[in-house]
Amino acid sequence: MALHHCGPGEVAHLGAIDLRATTTAALARTPSFEAIHLVVRAGQSIAPHRVAGSLTLYCIAGHARIESEVSAELKTGDWLFLEPGTPHAVKAVADTSLLLTILFDEGGGTAG
């Protein structure tokens, strides 16, 4: 089953982090851009991986640790940029809501 992505002009509601029903959701994807509402619950982690494009993480709510070449703490309102191919992992200290955006510099890249 393919994930639903918003079309141009379509509004997406990013649920509040205190609602247990709020989960990670694909928002939009084009050959050069992808946006994901990434929800990581306290104690959960995303294993080390690389992304083919430049990425940003904006912490909507919560607290997460980003382990990379230089580790970072993201709390509500914090923003982080990583170059393409930078290995990184995510660990949620508290329930965390992140807006992940990826710009595929070569067009059509994939996350993973």
PDB file of C-alpha atoms in Angstrom:
ATOM      1  CA  MET A   1       0.000   0.000   0.000  1.00  0.00           C
ATOM      2  CA  ALA A   2       1.399   3.381  -0.992  1.00  0.00           C
ATOM      3  CA  LEU A   3       1.652   6.134   1.616  1.00  0.00           C
ATOM      4  CA  HIS A   4      -0.650   9.112   1.167  1.00  0.00           C
ATOM      5  CA  HIS A   5       1.167  12.325   0.374  1.00  0.00           C
ATOM      6  CA  CYS A   6      -0.517  15.711   0.388  1.00  0.00           C
ATOM      7  CA  GLY A   7      -1.159  17.326  -2.934  1.00  0.00           C
ATOM      8  CA  PRO A   8      -0.525  20.999  -3.666  1.00  0.00           C
ATOM      9  CA  GLY A   9      -2.770  23.143  -1.488  1.00  0.00           C
ATOM     10  CA  GLU A  10      -3.878  20.194   0.675  1.00  0.00           C
ATOM     11  CA  VAL A  11      -3.715  20.893   4.420  1.00  0.00           C
ATOM     12  CA  ALA A  12      -2.196  18.288   6.744  1.00  0.00           C
ATOM     13  CA  HIS A  13      -2.927  18.301  10.462  1.00  0.00           C
ATOM     14  CA  LEU A  14       0.074  17.350  12.615  1.00  0.00           C
ATOM     15  CA  GLY A  15      -1.459  15.897  15.763  1.00  0.00           C
ATOM     16  CA  ALA A  16      -0.346  17.021  19.203  1.00  0.00           C
ATOM     17  CA  ILE A  17       2.434  14.933  20.735  1.00  0.00           C
ATOM     18  CA  ASP A  18       0.352  14.253  23.857  1.00  0.00           C
ATOM     19  CA  LEU A  19      -2.191  12.332  21.746  1.00  0.00           C
ATOM     20  CA  ARG A  20      -1.105   8.674  21.604  1.00  0.00           C
ATOM     21  CA  ALA A  21      -2.757   8.386  18.185  1.00  0.00           C
ATOM     22  CA  THR A  22      -0.233  10.856  16.728  1.00  0.00           C
ATOM     23  CA  THR A  23       2.268   8.849  14.691  1.00  0.00           C
ATOM     24  CA  THR A  24       4.855   9.374  11.982  1.00  0.00           C
ATOM     25  CA  ALA A  25       3.241  10.414   8.696  1.00  0.00           C
ATOM     26  CA  ALA A  26       4.450  11.160   5.192  1.00  0.00           C
ATOM     27  CA  LEU A  27       3.442  14.692   4.239  1.00  0.00           C
ATOM     28  CA  ALA A  28       4.685  15.424   0.721  1.00  0.00           C
ATOM     29  CA  ARG A  29       7.085  14.050  -1.863  1.00  0.00           C
ATOM     30  CA  THR A  30       8.377  15.245  -5.207  1.00  0.00           C
ATOM     31  CA  PRO A  31      11.486  14.097  -7.104  1.00  0.00           C
ATOM     32  CA  SER A  32      13.502  16.794  -5.295  1.00  0.00           C
ATOM     33  CA  PHE A  33      11.779  17.173  -1.895  1.00  0.00           C
ATOM     34  CA  GLU A  34      10.247  15.115   0.908  1.00  0.00           C
ATOM     35  CA  ALA A  35       8.552  16.144   4.161  1.00  0.00           C
ATOM     36  CA  ILE A  36       7.705  13.804   7.032  1.00  0.00           C
ATOM     37  CA  HIS A  37       6.099  14.397  10.436  1.00  0.00           C
ATOM     38  CA  LEU A  38       8.400  12.175  12.486  1.00  0.00           C
ATOM     39  CA  VAL A  39       7.090  11.057  15.879  1.00  0.00           C
ATOM     40  CA  VAL A  40       9.507   9.273  18.213  1.00  0.00           C
ATOM     41  CA  ARG A  41       8.221   8.249  21.623  1.00  0.00           C
ATOM     42  CA  ALA A  42      10.334   8.530  24.807  1.00  0.00           C
ATOM     43  CA  GLY A  43      12.970   5.811  24.907  1.00  0.00           C
ATOM     44  CA  GLN A  44      12.568   4.891  21.229  1.00  0.00           C
ATOM     45  CA  SER A  45      15.358   5.333  18.718  1.00  0.00           C
ATOM     46  CA  ILE A  46      15.957   5.336  15.009  1.00  0.00           C
ATOM     47  CA  ALA A  47      19.089   3.337  14.175  1.00  0.00           C
ATOM     48  CA  PRO A  48      22.069   5.002  12.488  1.00  0.00           C
ATOM     49  CA  HIS A  49      21.393   5.637   8.804  1.00  0.00           C
ATOM     50  CA  ARG A  50      22.163   8.036   5.944  1.00  0.00           C
ATOM     51  CA  VAL A  51      19.900  10.114   3.724  1.00  0.00           C
ATOM     52  CA  ALA A  52      20.720  10.871   0.087  1.00  0.00           C
ATOM     53  CA  GLY A  53      19.839  14.560   0.356  1.00  0.00           C
ATOM     54  CA  SER A  54      20.344  17.586   2.568  1.00  0.00           C
ATOM     55  CA  LEU A  55      18.039  17.327   5.559  1.00  0.00           C
ATOM     56  CA  THR A  56      16.615  19.504   8.265  1.00  0.00           C
ATOM     57  CA  LEU A  57      14.945  18.527  11.515  1.00  0.00           C
ATOM     58  CA  TYR A  58      12.710  21.018  13.297  1.00  0.00           C
ATOM     59  CA  CYS A  59      11.613  20.007  16.800  1.00  0.00           C
ATOM     60  CA  ILE A  60       7.928  20.879  17.057  1.00  0.00           C
ATOM     61  CA  ALA A  61       7.700  19.469  20.591  1.00  0.00           C
ATOM     62  CA  GLY A  62       9.708  17.233  22.887  1.00  0.00           C
ATOM     63  CA  HIS A  63      13.389  16.412  23.320  1.00  0.00           C
ATOM     64  CA  ALA A  64      15.595  14.192  21.147  1.00  0.00           C
ATOM     65  CA  ARG A  65      19.293  13.457  20.846  1.00  0.00           C
ATOM     66  CA  ILE A  66      20.798  13.344  17.377  1.00  0.00           C
ATOM     67  CA  GLU A  67      23.961  11.267  17.238  1.00  0.00           C
ATOM     68  CA  SER A  68      26.113  12.219  14.273  1.00  0.00           C
ATOM     69  CA  GLU A  69      29.614  13.485  13.550  1.00  0.00           C
ATOM     70  CA  VAL A  70      28.664  16.143  16.084  1.00  0.00           C
ATOM     71  CA  SER A  71      25.912  15.179  18.518  1.00  0.00           C
ATOM     72  CA  ALA A  72      23.042  17.574  19.151  1.00  0.00           C
ATOM     73  CA  GLU A  73      20.129  17.954  21.557  1.00  0.00           C
ATOM     74  CA  LEU A  74      16.898  19.095  19.943  1.00  0.00           C
ATOM     75  CA  LYS A  75      14.207  20.610  22.156  1.00  0.00           C
ATOM     76  CA  THR A  76      10.999  22.433  21.234  1.00  0.00           C
ATOM     77  CA  GLY A  77      11.804  25.150  18.711  1.00  0.00           C
ATOM     78  CA  ASP A  78      15.292  23.848  17.782  1.00  0.00           C
ATOM     79  CA  TRP A  79      16.340  23.286  14.154  1.00  0.00           C
ATOM     80  CA  LEU A  80      19.188  21.180  12.725  1.00  0.00           C
ATOM     81  CA  PHE A  81      20.724  20.869   9.245  1.00  0.00           C
ATOM     82  CA  LEU A  82      22.761  17.870   8.021  1.00  0.00           C
ATOM     83  CA  GLU A  83      24.666  17.527   4.750  1.00  0.00           C
ATOM     84  CA  PRO A  84      23.742  14.709   2.333  1.00  0.00           C
ATOM     85  CA  GLY A  85      25.029  11.297   3.393  1.00  0.00           C
ATOM     86  CA  THR A  86      25.804  12.305   6.984  1.00  0.00           C
ATOM     87  CA  PRO A  87      25.331   9.243   9.201  1.00  0.00           C
ATOM     88  CA  HIS A  88      22.975   9.971  12.096  1.00  0.00           C
ATOM     89  CA  ALA A  89      20.676   8.332  14.643  1.00  0.00           C
ATOM     90  CA  VAL A  90      17.772   9.704  16.673  1.00  0.00           C
ATOM     91  CA  LYS A  91      16.932   8.892  20.322  1.00  0.00           C
ATOM     92  CA  ALA A  92      13.867  10.379  21.999  1.00  0.00           C
ATOM     93  CA  VAL A  93      14.483  11.577  25.558  1.00  0.00           C
ATOM     94  CA  ALA A  94      10.789  12.565  25.776  1.00  0.00           C
ATOM     95  CA  ASP A  95       7.912  12.056  23.345  1.00  0.00           C
ATOM     96  CA  THR A  96       9.095  14.065  20.350  1.00  0.00           C
ATOM     97  CA  SER A  97       7.485  15.537  17.244  1.00  0.00           C
ATOM     98  CA  LEU A  98       9.883  16.510  14.446  1.00  0.00           C
ATOM     99  CA  LEU A  99       9.351  18.016  11.022  1.00  0.00           C
ATOM    100  CA  LEU A 100      11.849  16.287   8.724  1.00  0.00           C
ATOM    101  CA  THR A 101      12.528  17.839   5.348  1.00  0.00           C
ATOM    102  CA  ILE A 102      14.859  16.360   2.751  1.00  0.00           C
ATOM    103  CA  LEU A 103      16.125  18.117  -0.379  1.00  0.00           C
ATOM    104  CA  PHE A 104      17.404  15.591  -2.893  1.00  0.00           C
ATOM    105  CA  ASP A 105      20.329  17.469  -4.404  1.00  0.00           C
ATOM    106  CA  GLU A 106      20.567  15.117  -7.378  1.00  0.00           C
ATOM    107  CA  GLY A 107      16.777  14.697  -7.651  1.00  0.00           C
ATOM    108  CA  GLY A 108      14.896  11.500  -6.921  1.00  0.00           C
ATOM    109  CA  GLY A 109      17.054  10.257  -4.034  1.00  0.00           C
ATOM    110  CA  THR A 110      15.655   8.017  -1.339  1.00  0.00           C
ATOM    111  CA  ALA A 111      15.843   8.010   2.429  1.00  0.00           C
ATOM    112  CA  GLY A 112      17.365   4.998   4.090  1.00  0.00           C
TER     113      GLY A 112
END
